[in-house]
CSV table of C-alpha atoms and ligand atoms in Angstrom, one decimal:
chain,number,residue,atom,x,y,z
A,1,MET,CA,-44.8,-76.2,20.4
A,2,ASN,CA,-41.9,-74.3,20.4
A,3,HIS,CA,-41.0,-74.3,16.6
A,4,HIS,CA,-40.0,-71.0,16.9
A,5,TYR,CA,-36.9,-71.9,18.4
A,6,GLY,CA,-35.9,-75.0,16.2
A,7,TYR,CA,-34.4,-78.0,17.0
A,8,VAL,CA,-32.5,-77.0,19.9
A,9,SER,CA,-35.2,-76.4,22.7
A,10,GLU,CA,-37.8,-79.0,21.1
A,11,ARG,CA,-34.9,-81.4,22.0
A,12,LEU,CA,-34.5,-79.8,25.2
A,13,ILE,CA,-38.2,-79.5,26.0
A,14,THR,CA,-38.7,-83.3,25.1
A,15,GLU,CA,-35.7,-84.3,27.2
A,16,GLY,CA,-36.8,-82.0,29.9
A,17,LEU,CA,-35.6,-78.4,30.6
A,18,PHE,CA,-33.2,-79.5,33.2
A,19,PRO,CA,-32.0,-82.9,33.4
A,20,GLN,CA,-28.7,-81.9,34.6
A,21,ARG,CA,-30.1,-79.6,37.3
A,22,ARG,CA,-32.1,-82.2,39.0
A,23,ALA,CA,-28.9,-84.7,39.0
A,24,ARG,CA,-26.9,-82.2,40.4
A,25,ARG,CA,-29.1,-80.6,43.2
A,26,ARG,CA,-28.0,-80.8,46.7
A,27,GLU,CA,-24.3,-82.6,46.4
A,28,ARG,CA,-22.1,-82.4,49.0
A,29,GLY,CA,-18.6,-80.4,48.6
A,30,PRO,CA,-15.1,-81.6,48.7
A,31,GLY,CA,-14.6,-83.6,51.8
A,32,GLY,CA,-18.3,-84.0,52.4
A,33,ALA,CA,-18.9,-80.8,53.9
A,34,ALA,CA,-22.7,-80.3,54.9
A,35,PRO,CA,-24.7,-77.5,53.2
A,36,VAL,CA,-24.8,-74.3,54.4
A,37,PRO,CA,-28.4,-73.2,55.7
A,38,THR,CA,-30.5,-71.2,53.1
A,39,VAL,CA,-29.6,-67.2,53.9
A,40,ASP,CA,-32.4,-64.8,52.7
A,41,GLY,CA,-34.8,-66.9,50.8
A,42,LEU,CA,-31.7,-67.9,48.6
A,43,ASP,CA,-30.9,-71.4,48.2
A,44,VAL,CA,-27.1,-71.0,47.8
A,45,GLU,CA,-26.3,-74.5,48.0
A,46,ALA,CA,-28.7,-75.4,45.1
A,47,ILE,CA,-27.2,-72.8,43.2
A,48,ARG,CA,-23.6,-74.1,43.3
A,49,THR,CA,-24.5,-77.3,42.1
A,50,HIS,CA,-24.7,-75.8,39.0
A,51,PHE,CA,-21.2,-74.9,38.7
A,52,ASP,CA,-18.3,-76.9,38.7
A,53,PHE,CA,-15.9,-74.8,40.8
A,54,PRO,CA,-17.5,-75.6,44.3
A,55,ALA,CA,-15.8,-79.2,43.4
A,56,THR,CA,-12.4,-77.8,43.0
A,57,GLY,CA,-12.3,-76.5,46.7
A,58,ARG,CA,-11.9,-72.6,45.6
A,59,VAL,CA,-12.9,-70.2,47.4
A,60,VAL,CA,-13.9,-67.9,44.7
A,61,THR,CA,-14.0,-64.2,46.1
A,62,ASN,CA,-12.9,-61.9,43.1
A,63,ASN,CA,-16.2,-62.0,41.6
A,64,ALA,CA,-15.8,-58.3,41.1
A,65,ALA,CA,-13.3,-59.0,38.2
A,66,THR,CA,-15.3,-61.7,36.5
A,67,THR,CA,-17.8,-64.7,37.7
A,68,GLN,CA,-17.7,-68.3,37.2
A,69,THR,CA,-19.9,-70.0,34.8
A,70,PRO,CA,-23.0,-72.4,35.3
A,71,VAL,CA,-22.9,-75.7,33.7
A,72,GLU,CA,-25.9,-75.4,31.7
A,73,LEU,CA,-24.5,-72.1,29.9
A,74,VAL,CA,-21.3,-73.8,28.8
A,75,ASP,CA,-23.7,-77.2,27.7
A,76,LEU,CA,-25.8,-74.7,26.0
A,77,TYR,CA,-23.1,-73.2,24.3
A,78,ARG,CA,-21.8,-76.6,22.9
A,79,ARG,CA,-25.6,-77.6,21.6
A,80,LEU,CA,-25.9,-74.5,19.9
A,81,ALA,CA,-22.4,-75.2,18.1
A,82,PRO,CA,-23.8,-77.7,15.4
A,83,TRP,CA,-26.5,-74.7,14.6
A,84,TYR,CA,-23.9,-71.9,14.4
A,85,GLU,CA,-24.5,-69.8,11.2
A,86,GLY,CA,-24.3,-65.8,10.6
A,87,VAL,CA,-27.2,-63.9,11.3
A,88,HIS,CA,-29.5,-61.4,8.9
A,89,ARG,CA,-29.5,-62.0,5.2
A,90,GLY,CA,-28.8,-65.7,5.7
A,91,GLN,CA,-31.2,-68.5,3.7
A,92,SER,CA,-30.6,-71.6,5.3
A,93,THR,CA,-32.8,-72.6,7.8
A,94,ALA,CA,-29.9,-72.6,10.1
A,95,SER,CA,-29.2,-68.5,9.7
A,96,GLN,CA,-32.9,-67.9,10.5
A,97,ARG,CA,-33.0,-69.8,13.4
A,98,MET,CA,-30.1,-68.1,14.5
A,99,THR,CA,-31.3,-65.0,13.5
A,100,GLU,CA,-34.3,-65.5,15.8
A,101,ARG,CA,-32.6,-66.4,18.6
A,102,PHE,CA,-30.3,-63.8,18.3
A,103,GLU,CA,-32.6,-61.1,17.8
A,104,GLU,CA,-34.8,-62.8,20.8
A,105,SER,CA,-31.5,-61.9,23.3
A,106,TYR,CA,-31.8,-58.3,22.7
A,107,ASP,CA,-35.2,-58.4,24.4
A,108,THR,CA,-34.2,-60.7,27.0
A,109,ILE,CA,-31.7,-58.2,27.6
A,110,ALA,CA,-34.2,-55.4,27.2
A,111,THR,CA,-36.4,-56.7,30.0
A,112,TRP,CA,-33.4,-57.2,32.4
A,113,ILE,CA,-33.0,-53.4,32.4
A,114,ASN,CA,-36.5,-52.5,31.7
A,115,ALA,CA,-35.4,-50.6,28.6
A,116,PRO,CA,-38.7,-50.1,26.4
A,117,SER,CA,-37.3,-52.5,23.5
A,118,ARG,CA,-34.5,-53.8,21.6
A,119,ARG,CA,-34.3,-50.9,19.7
A,120,THR,CA,-32.2,-49.3,22.7
A,121,ILE,CA,-29.6,-52.1,22.8
A,122,ALA,CA,-26.4,-52.4,21.3
A,123,THR,CA,-23.8,-55.2,22.0
A,124,TYR,CA,-20.2,-54.8,22.5
A,125,ARG,CA,-17.1,-56.7,23.7
A,126,ALA,CA,-17.4,-55.3,27.3
A,127,THR,CA,-18.5,-52.4,29.0
A,128,THR,CA,-15.0,-50.7,28.0
A,129,GLU,CA,-16.0,-50.8,24.2
A,130,ALA,CA,-19.7,-49.8,25.0
A,131,ILE,CA,-18.3,-46.9,27.0
A,132,ASN,CA,-15.9,-46.3,23.9
A,133,ALA,CA,-18.9,-46.4,21.3
A,134,VAL,CA,-20.8,-43.7,23.6
A,135,MET,CA,-17.4,-41.6,23.1
A,136,TYR,CA,-17.1,-42.2,19.4
A,137,SER,CA,-20.9,-41.7,18.6
A,138,LEU,CA,-20.7,-38.2,20.3
A,139,LEU,CA,-17.2,-37.2,19.2
A,140,THR,CA,-18.6,-34.8,16.4
A,141,GLU,CA,-21.0,-33.2,18.5
A,142,PHE,CA,-18.8,-31.6,21.3
A,143,ARG,CA,-18.7,-27.8,20.8
A,144,ASP,CA,-15.4,-25.9,21.7
A,145,GLY,CA,-15.5,-24.9,25.1
A,146,ASP,CA,-17.8,-28.1,26.3
A,147,ASN,CA,-17.0,-30.3,29.1
A,148,VAL,CA,-17.3,-34.0,29.9
A,149,VAL,CA,-17.9,-34.4,34.1
A,150,THR,CA,-16.7,-37.8,35.6
A,151,THR,CA,-15.4,-38.7,39.0
A,152,LEU,CA,-12.5,-39.8,40.8
A,153,MET,CA,-14.1,-43.1,41.8
A,154,GLU,CA,-14.1,-44.5,38.4
A,155,HIS,CA,-12.9,-47.5,36.9
A,156,ASN,CA,-10.4,-46.2,34.2
A,157,SER,CA,-12.9,-47.5,31.1
A,158,ASN,CA,-15.2,-44.4,32.5
A,159,PHE,CA,-12.0,-42.0,32.9
A,160,VAL,CA,-9.7,-42.6,30.2
A,161,PRO,CA,-11.7,-42.6,27.1
A,162,TRP,CA,-13.0,-38.8,28.4
A,163,TYR,CA,-9.6,-37.8,29.3
A,164,ALA,CA,-8.2,-39.1,25.7
A,165,LEU,CA,-11.3,-37.1,24.3
A,166,ALA,CA,-10.3,-34.1,25.8
A,167,ARG,CA,-6.4,-33.9,25.9
A,168,GLU,CA,-6.0,-36.2,22.6
A,169,VAL,CA,-8.8,-36.4,20.2
A,170,LEU,CA,-10.4,-33.1,20.3
A,171,PRO,CA,-7.6,-30.9,20.5
A,172,LYS,CA,-6.7,-32.3,16.8
A,173,PHE,CA,-9.8,-31.0,15.9
A,174,GLY,CA,-9.2,-27.7,16.9
A,175,ARG,CA,-11.7,-28.0,19.8
A,176,SER,CA,-10.8,-27.3,23.2
A,177,VAL,CA,-12.9,-29.7,25.6
A,178,GLU,CA,-12.4,-30.2,29.6
A,179,CYS,CA,-12.4,-33.7,31.5
A,180,ARG,CA,-13.4,-32.6,34.8
A,181,VAL,CA,-13.3,-35.3,37.9
A,182,ALA,CA,-15.4,-34.9,41.0
A,183,ARG,CA,-14.3,-35.7,44.6
A,184,PHE,CA,-15.6,-38.4,47.1
A,185,ASP,CA,-15.2,-38.6,50.9
A,186,HIS,CA,-12.0,-40.5,51.9
A,187,ASP,CA,-13.9,-41.7,55.1
A,188,THR,CA,-17.2,-42.7,53.8
A,189,GLY,CA,-16.0,-43.2,50.2
A,190,GLU,CA,-19.5,-41.3,49.1
A,191,LEU,CA,-19.4,-39.2,46.0
A,192,ASP,CA,-19.3,-35.5,46.7
A,193,LEU,CA,-22.4,-34.1,45.4
A,194,ASP,CA,-22.2,-30.3,46.0
A,195,HIS,CA,-18.5,-30.9,44.3
A,196,LEU,CA,-20.1,-32.7,41.2
A,197,ALA,CA,-22.9,-30.0,40.9
A,198,GLY,CA,-20.1,-27.2,41.1
A,199,LEU,CA,-18.4,-28.6,38.3
A,200,VAL,CA,-21.6,-29.1,35.9
A,201,ASP,CA,-22.5,-26.3,34.1
A,202,SER,CA,-24.4,-25.0,31.0
A,203,ARG,CA,-21.1,-26.2,29.0
A,204,THR,CA,-21.6,-29.9,30.4
A,205,LYS,CA,-22.5,-32.1,27.6
A,206,LEU,CA,-22.2,-35.4,29.4
A,207,VAL,CA,-21.9,-36.4,33.0
A,208,CYS,CA,-20.5,-40.0,33.2
A,209,VAL,CA,-20.8,-42.1,36.7
A,210,SER,CA,-20.4,-45.7,37.9
A,211,GLY,CA,-23.3,-46.8,39.3
A,212,ALA,CA,-21.4,-48.7,42.0
A,213,SER,CA,-17.9,-48.5,42.6
A,214,ASN,CA,-15.2,-51.7,42.2
A,215,PHE,CA,-13.0,-50.2,45.1
A,216,LEU,CA,-15.0,-48.7,47.2
A,217,GLY,CA,-18.5,-50.5,46.8
A,218,THR,CA,-20.0,-46.9,46.9
A,219,LYS,CA,-23.2,-46.8,44.8
A,220,PRO,CA,-23.9,-42.9,44.0
A,221,PRO,CA,-27.6,-41.9,44.3
A,222,LEU,CA,-28.4,-41.9,40.4
A,223,ASP,CA,-31.4,-39.6,41.1
A,224,ARG,CA,-29.6,-37.2,42.5
A,225,ILE,CA,-27.3,-37.1,39.8
A,226,ARG,CA,-29.7,-37.1,37.2
A,227,ALA,CA,-31.2,-33.9,38.7
A,228,ILE,CA,-27.6,-32.0,38.6
A,229,ALA,CA,-27.5,-33.3,34.7
A,230,ASP,CA,-31.0,-32.0,34.2
A,231,ALA,CA,-30.6,-28.8,35.6
A,232,ALA,CA,-27.3,-27.9,33.9
A,233,GLY,CA,-28.8,-26.2,30.9
A,234,TYR,CA,-26.5,-27.7,28.2
A,235,LEU,CA,-28.4,-27.3,24.6
A,236,GLN,CA,-28.1,-30.4,23.0
A,237,PRO,CA,-27.9,-30.7,19.6
A,238,SER,CA,-31.8,-32.1,19.5
A,239,GLY,CA,-32.9,-28.9,21.2
A,240,GLN,CA,-33.0,-30.5,24.6
A,241,ARG,CA,-31.6,-28.9,27.4
A,242,GLY,CA,-29.6,-30.6,30.3
A,243,SER,CA,-26.4,-32.8,30.3
A,244,LEU,CA,-26.5,-36.3,29.2
A,245,LEU,CA,-26.3,-39.2,31.6
A,246,LEU,CA,-24.0,-42.0,31.1
A,247,VAL,CA,-23.8,-44.9,33.9
A,248,ASP,CA,-21.0,-47.5,34.1
A,249,ALA,CA,-23.1,-50.6,35.4
A,250,ALA,CA,-20.2,-52.7,35.0
A,251,GLN,CA,-20.6,-53.3,39.0
A,252,LEU,CA,-24.1,-52.5,39.4
A,253,ALA,CA,-26.1,-54.7,37.1
A,254,PRO,CA,-24.7,-58.2,38.6
A,255,THR,CA,-26.4,-57.7,41.8
A,256,THR,CA,-28.7,-54.9,41.8
A,257,LEU,CA,-32.3,-54.4,40.0
A,258,ILE,CA,-31.8,-52.0,36.8
A,259,ASP,CA,-34.7,-50.0,35.4
A,260,VAL,CA,-33.4,-47.9,32.9
A,261,GLN,CA,-36.2,-46.0,32.7
A,262,GLU,CA,-37.2,-45.2,36.1
A,263,LEU,CA,-33.4,-44.3,36.4
A,264,GLY,CA,-33.8,-41.9,33.7
A,265,VAL,CA,-30.1,-42.3,32.2
A,266,ASP,CA,-29.1,-41.7,28.6
A,267,TYR,CA,-27.0,-44.2,28.5
A,268,LEU,CA,-25.7,-47.7,30.6
A,269,ALA,CA,-23.4,-50.2,30.1
A,270,PHE,CA,-22.5,-53.1,31.6
A,271,SER,CA,-20.3,-56.9,30.8
A,272,PHE,CA,-21.6,-60.2,30.9
A,273,HIS,CA,-18.4,-61.9,32.1
A,274,LYS,CA,-19.1,-60.5,35.3
A,275,MET,CA,-22.9,-61.9,35.4
A,276,LEU,CA,-22.1,-65.6,34.7
A,277,ALA,CA,-21.6,-65.5,30.9
A,278,PRO,CA,-17.8,-65.0,29.7
A,279,PHE,CA,-18.6,-65.0,25.9
A,280,GLY,CA,-17.2,-61.7,25.5
A,281,VAL,CA,-20.5,-59.5,25.3
A,282,GLY,CA,-20.7,-56.3,27.0
A,283,VAL,CA,-24.1,-54.2,26.6
A,284,LEU,CA,-25.0,-50.6,25.8
A,285,TYR,CA,-28.3,-49.3,26.4
A,286,ALA,CA,-29.1,-45.8,25.3
A,287,ARG,CA,-32.2,-44.1,25.0
A,288,GLU,CA,-33.6,-44.5,21.3
A,289,PRO,CA,-33.7,-40.6,20.4
A,290,LEU,CA,-29.9,-40.5,21.1
A,291,LEU,CA,-29.5,-43.6,18.9
A,292,GLU,CA,-31.4,-42.7,15.9
A,293,ARG,CA,-29.5,-39.4,15.9
A,294,SER,CA,-26.0,-40.1,16.8
A,295,LEU,CA,-23.6,-41.4,14.2
A,296,PRO,CA,-22.6,-45.3,14.7
A,297,PHE,CA,-19.6,-46.1,16.4
A,298,LEU,CA,-18.4,-49.1,13.8
A,299,TYR,CA,-18.9,-48.7,10.2
A,300,GLY,CA,-19.1,-51.5,7.6
A,301,GLY,CA,-21.4,-54.8,6.8
A,302,ASP,CA,-24.7,-55.6,8.4
A,303,MET,CA,-25.1,-51.7,10.0
A,304,VAL,CA,-26.3,-50.7,6.8
A,305,ALA,CA,-29.6,-50.7,5.4
A,306,ASP,CA,-30.2,-53.7,2.9
A,307,GLY,CA,-28.9,-52.7,-0.8
A,308,GLN,CA,-28.3,-48.9,0.4
A,309,VAL,CA,-25.1,-48.2,-0.5
A,310,ARG,CA,-23.7,-46.4,-3.4
A,311,PRO,CA,-20.5,-44.5,-3.8
A,312,ASP,CA,-22.1,-41.3,-2.9
A,313,ARG,CA,-24.8,-42.6,-0.7
A,314,VAL,CA,-25.0,-44.8,2.2
A,315,GLU,CA,-28.1,-45.7,4.6
A,316,TYR,CA,-28.0,-47.2,7.9
A,317,GLY,CA,-29.7,-50.1,8.8
A,318,GLY,CA,-32.6,-49.5,11.6
A,319,LEU,CA,-32.1,-49.7,15.3
A,320,PRO,CA,-30.5,-51.8,16.9
A,321,TRP,CA,-28.5,-52.9,14.0
A,322,LYS,CA,-27.3,-49.6,13.0
A,323,PHE,CA,-25.0,-50.1,16.0
A,324,ALA,CA,-23.9,-53.7,15.1
A,325,ALA,CA,-21.5,-53.5,12.5
A,326,GLY,CA,-19.5,-56.7,10.9
A,327,THR,CA,-20.4,-60.6,11.9
A,328,PRO,CA,-21.7,-60.1,15.8
A,329,ASN,CA,-20.5,-62.6,18.6
A,330,VAL,CA,-23.7,-64.3,17.7
A,331,LEU,CA,-23.5,-67.5,20.1
A,332,GLY,CA,-21.9,-65.1,23.0
A,333,VAL,CA,-25.0,-62.9,22.9
A,334,VAL,CA,-27.4,-65.9,22.8
A,335,ALA,CA,-25.7,-67.5,25.6
A,336,SER,CA,-25.5,-64.1,27.8
A,337,ALA,CA,-29.2,-63.6,27.4
A,338,GLN,CA,-30.0,-67.1,28.4
A,339,ALA,CA,-27.5,-66.6,31.6
A,340,LEU,CA,-30.2,-64.1,32.5
A,341,ARG,CA,-32.9,-66.3,32.2
A,342,LEU,CA,-31.2,-69.4,33.9
A,343,LEU,CA,-30.1,-66.6,37.1
A,344,ALA,CA,-33.8,-66.3,37.4
A,345,ASP,CA,-34.1,-69.9,37.1
A,346,LEU,CA,-31.5,-70.6,39.7
A,347,VAL,CA,-32.5,-68.0,42.2
A,348,LEU,CA,-36.7,-68.1,42.2
A,349,ASP,CA,-36.1,-71.9,42.1
A,350,ASP,CA,-40.0,-72.2,41.5
A,351,GLY,CA,-40.3,-75.0,38.9
A,352,SER,CA,-41.1,-72.5,36.0
A,353,PRO,CA,-38.2,-73.0,33.7
A,354,ARG,CA,-37.1,-69.5,31.8
A,355,PHE,CA,-33.7,-70.6,30.5
A,356,GLU,CA,-34.1,-72.0,27.1
A,357,GLY,CA,-38.2,-71.0,27.5
A,358,CYS,CA,-40.3,-69.8,24.5
A,359,SER,CA,-42.1,-67.2,26.3
A,360,PRO,CA,-40.4,-63.7,27.0
A,361,LEU,CA,-39.2,-63.2,30.2
A,362,PRO,CA,-41.4,-61.4,32.8
A,363,ARG,CA,-40.2,-58.2,34.3
A,364,GLU,CA,-41.6,-59.5,37.5
A,365,ASP,CA,-39.4,-62.4,37.4
A,366,VAL,CA,-36.3,-60.0,37.4
A,367,VAL,CA,-37.7,-57.8,39.9
A,368,ARG,CA,-37.9,-61.1,42.2
A,369,THR,CA,-34.5,-62.7,41.3
A,370,MET,CA,-32.7,-59.2,41.8
A,371,SER,CA,-34.2,-58.5,45.2
A,372,ARG,CA,-33.3,-61.8,46.5
A,373,VAL,CA,-29.7,-61.6,44.8
A,374,ASN,CA,-29.1,-57.8,46.5
A,375,SER,CA,-30.3,-58.9,50.0
A,376,HIS,CA,-27.9,-62.2,49.8
A,377,VAL,CA,-24.9,-60.2,48.9
A,378,ALA,CA,-25.9,-57.3,51.2
A,379,SER,CA,-25.6,-59.7,54.1
A,380,LEU,CA,-22.6,-61.4,53.1
A,381,THR,CA,-20.9,-58.0,52.6
A,382,ASP,CA,-22.0,-56.9,56.0
A,383,ARG,CA,-20.4,-60.1,57.5
A,384,ALA,CA,-17.2,-59.7,56.1
A,385,LEU,CA,-17.1,-56.0,57.0
A,386,ALA,CA,-18.2,-57.4,60.6
A,387,GLY,CA,-15.4,-60.3,60.6
A,388,THR,CA,-12.8,-58.2,59.4
A,389,ASP,CA,-13.4,-55.1,61.7
A,390,GLY,CA,-10.9,-56.3,64.5
A,391,ILE,CA,-8.3,-57.5,62.5
A,392,PRO,CA,-5.0,-55.7,63.7
A,393,GLY,CA,-4.1,-52.6,61.4
A,394,LEU,CA,-6.4,-53.3,58.9
A,395,ARG,CA,-8.1,-50.6,57.1
A,396,SER,CA,-11.1,-51.2,54.8
A,397,TYR,CA,-12.4,-48.2,52.4
A,398,GLY,CA,-15.7,-47.2,51.2
A,399,PRO,CA,-19.0,-47.1,52.9
A,400,PRO,CA,-19.7,-48.6,56.3
A,401,THR,CA,-21.5,-51.5,57.5
A,402,GLY,CA,-25.4,-51.3,56.4
A,403,ALA,CA,-24.7,-48.8,53.6
A,404,ALA,CA,-25.9,-49.8,50.2
A,405,ARG,CA,-22.5,-50.9,48.6
A,406,SER,CA,-21.7,-53.4,46.0
A,407,PRO,CA,-20.9,-56.9,47.4
A,408,LEU,CA,-16.8,-56.1,47.9
A,409,LEU,CA,-14.2,-55.3,50.5
A,410,ALA,CA,-11.0,-53.4,49.5
A,411,PHE,CA,-8.4,-53.2,52.3
A,412,THR,CA,-4.9,-52.6,53.4
A,413,VAL,CA,-3.1,-53.9,56.5
A,414,ARG,CA,-0.4,-51.5,57.7
A,415,GLY,CA,3.1,-52.5,56.9
A,416,THR,CA,2.0,-55.1,54.4
A,417,ASP,CA,2.2,-55.1,50.5
A,418,PRO,CA,-1.5,-55.8,49.3
A,419,ARG,CA,0.3,-57.9,46.9
A,420,ALA,CA,1.6,-60.0,49.5
A,421,LEU,CA,-1.1,-60.5,51.2
A,422,ALA,CA,-3.2,-61.6,48.2
A,423,THR,CA,-0.3,-64.4,47.7
A,424,ALA,CA,-0.7,-65.3,51.0
A,425,LEU,CA,-4.6,-65.7,51.1
A,426,ASP,CA,-4.3,-67.8,47.9
A,427,ARG,CA,-1.7,-70.2,49.4
A,428,GLU,CA,-4.7,-70.5,52.0
A,429,GLY,CA,-7.1,-71.3,48.9
A,430,VAL,CA,-9.0,-67.9,48.8
A,431,GLU,CA,-8.6,-66.1,46.0
A,432,ALA,CA,-8.3,-62.3,46.4
A,433,ARG,CA,-7.0,-59.3,44.2
A,434,ALA,CA,-4.5,-56.8,44.8
A,435,GLY,CA,-3.5,-53.6,42.8
A,436,CYS,CA,-5.5,-50.6,41.8
A,437,HIS,CA,-8.3,-52.8,40.3
A,438,CYS,CA,-8.2,-50.2,37.5
A,439,ALA,CA,-9.8,-47.4,39.7
A,440,SER,CA,-6.2,-45.6,39.3
A,441,LEU,CA,-7.5,-42.3,40.3
A,442,ALA,CA,-9.2,-43.2,43.6
A,443,HIS,CA,-6.2,-45.0,44.8
A,444,TRP,CA,-4.1,-41.9,43.5
A,445,ASP,CA,-6.3,-39.6,45.6
A,446,LEU,CA,-6.1,-41.8,48.7
A,447,GLY,CA,-2.3,-42.1,48.2
A,448,LEU,CA,-2.7,-46.0,48.0
A,449,ASP,CA,0.5,-47.1,46.2
A,450,PRO,CA,0.8,-50.3,45.5
A,451,GLY,CA,-3.0,-50.5,45.8
A,452,THR,CA,-5.4,-52.6,48.0
A,453,CYS,CA,-6.4,-55.8,48.8
A,454,ARG,CA,-9.9,-57.1,47.5
A,455,LEU,CA,-12.5,-59.5,48.2
A,456,SER,CA,-15.9,-59.7,46.2
A,457,PHE,CA,-19.2,-61.8,46.4
A,458,ALA,CA,-21.4,-63.2,43.8
A,459,ALA,CA,-25.0,-65.0,44.0
A,460,TYR,CA,-23.3,-68.3,44.4
A,461,THR,CA,-20.8,-67.2,47.2
A,462,ASN,CA,-21.9,-68.7,50.5
A,463,GLU,CA,-21.4,-67.6,54.2
A,464,ARG,CA,-18.8,-70.5,54.7
A,465,ASP,CA,-16.8,-68.6,51.5
A,466,VAL,CA,-16.6,-65.6,53.6
A,467,ASP,CA,-15.7,-67.1,56.5
A,468,ARG,CA,-12.8,-69.1,55.1
A,469,ALA,CA,-11.5,-65.8,53.6
A,470,VAL,CA,-11.9,-63.7,56.8
A,471,ASP,CA,-10.4,-66.7,58.9
A,472,ALA,CA,-7.4,-66.8,56.5
A,473,LEU,CA,-6.8,-63.3,56.4
A,474,ALA,CA,-7.0,-63.0,60.4
A,475,ALA,CA,-4.4,-65.6,60.1
A,476,VAL,CA,-1.9,-64.4,57.4
A,477,VAL,CA,-2.0,-60.9,59.5
A,478,ARG,CA,-1.0,-62.8,62.7
A,479,ARG,CA,1.6,-64.5,61.4
A,480,GLY,CA,2.9,-61.2,59.6
B,1,PLP,C1,-16.9,-50.5,37.5
B,1,PLP,C2,-16.3,-51.1,36.1
B,1,PLP,N1,-16.4,-50.3,35.2
B,1,PLP,C3,-15.8,-50.9,33.8
B,1,PLP,C4,-15.3,-52.1,34.1
B,1,PLP,C5,-14.2,-52.4,32.7
B,1,PLP,O1,-15.0,-54.0,32.4
B,1,PLP,P1,-14.9,-54.8,31.0
B,1,PLP,O2,-13.3,-55.4,31.4
B,1,PLP,O3,-15.6,-55.7,31.1
B,1,PLP,O4,-15.0,-53.8,30.2
B,1,PLP,C6,-15.2,-52.8,35.2
B,1,PLP,C7,-14.1,-54.0,35.6
B,1,PLP,O5,-14.0,-54.5,36.2
B,1,PLP,C8,-15.9,-52.6,36.6
B,1,PLP,O6,-15.5,-53.1,37.4
């Protein structure tokens, strides 16, 4: 049984898949704090036993920047290390096993976002690099007079590449391309769809939007944006009409179910370091015909067809490896894909382990996992919004309580520097983040200099964390 996965998982199965997990369940926190009751069917206290950070007493409320890592994942990385080898083209058993695990990781990632197959998945260092990959792959396709439409609520990762393309790169090739930015409502934080629709026209090659803002928390309606892009009438080199749609899902993927086929997106990018796996891996999903047609982003080894390199002719490998130049981050990709399986185990807690398992991850498990995660973090966000509501001088940004939003709360307090606020919160043991969170355009648009202070939550955040953060904030503001 399970030879497919080689020694590592055979040993795991022999020893039982979750020895640590069983041992770690229901430990009490520092000071013997009693477990907080289950919220929305999610046993948060059981989930927290899979992490080391609760034992430090940290109130980790900066999860929009990066998340904590479960012990099983760190352990997996360590256990994979003795079997580490490069992938593809190696003759050793170790290389062949690594190759299998590496390639299967693409299947897990594809299932997670309901991509049709691994052929549509490329891995990069993070969301930023994935978006740049799109930019460089499309570089030669832009025609003089084209435009790209993005929004004022983007992370710099989904604005600066398009700005640079239009203002710096293409002009050097004698092509004039415009980068247009759609507004958002300053009170509700909602994207101004009418303005966006007005910017998109028959010369809009690409529309680039955030699936969830990392500052306002807004989740723009991707179905309506898809319709706007479709109606544009732009003539793509494939002969298809309509603008391409790229979604920056860095803040969407960690807590929301994604179905790239249902959304009909052309490109979607996210980062694993915001999804429990800080091993330097980001994902780009792209529709297969686009990957087939477009130029690679990086050129070199591994992305070429075996033996098909001559001085006058180079053939690229099949998908997805055409987009995987150079020695990849093998262990990072394997551990990152396993983070998804582990999250399903921790959230569903149904005694059927998927972490290190040998069968494909059922999409249905992903649906159930993300539904629970989403309702859990939504209730935490509403709790934080309600808790901070009466704090004198506090203004929070983005959609109101109850609206669909990512699990974060950015705010200012009248007369207080947000950086001083974050430092004061840290003295109370609460980790917030101050600045413009790389959402520079939105802060500029709202006249918020030097920025805002932000609290953000994850699947392992409990109500006690939220209450401690809110109480600490109230106390800091009271003291002045
Ligand atoms: C919405 C959004 N897009 C892009 C990024 C960039 O992600 P990375 O630093 O992993 O490239 C972030 C990170 O904070 C983000 O929140």
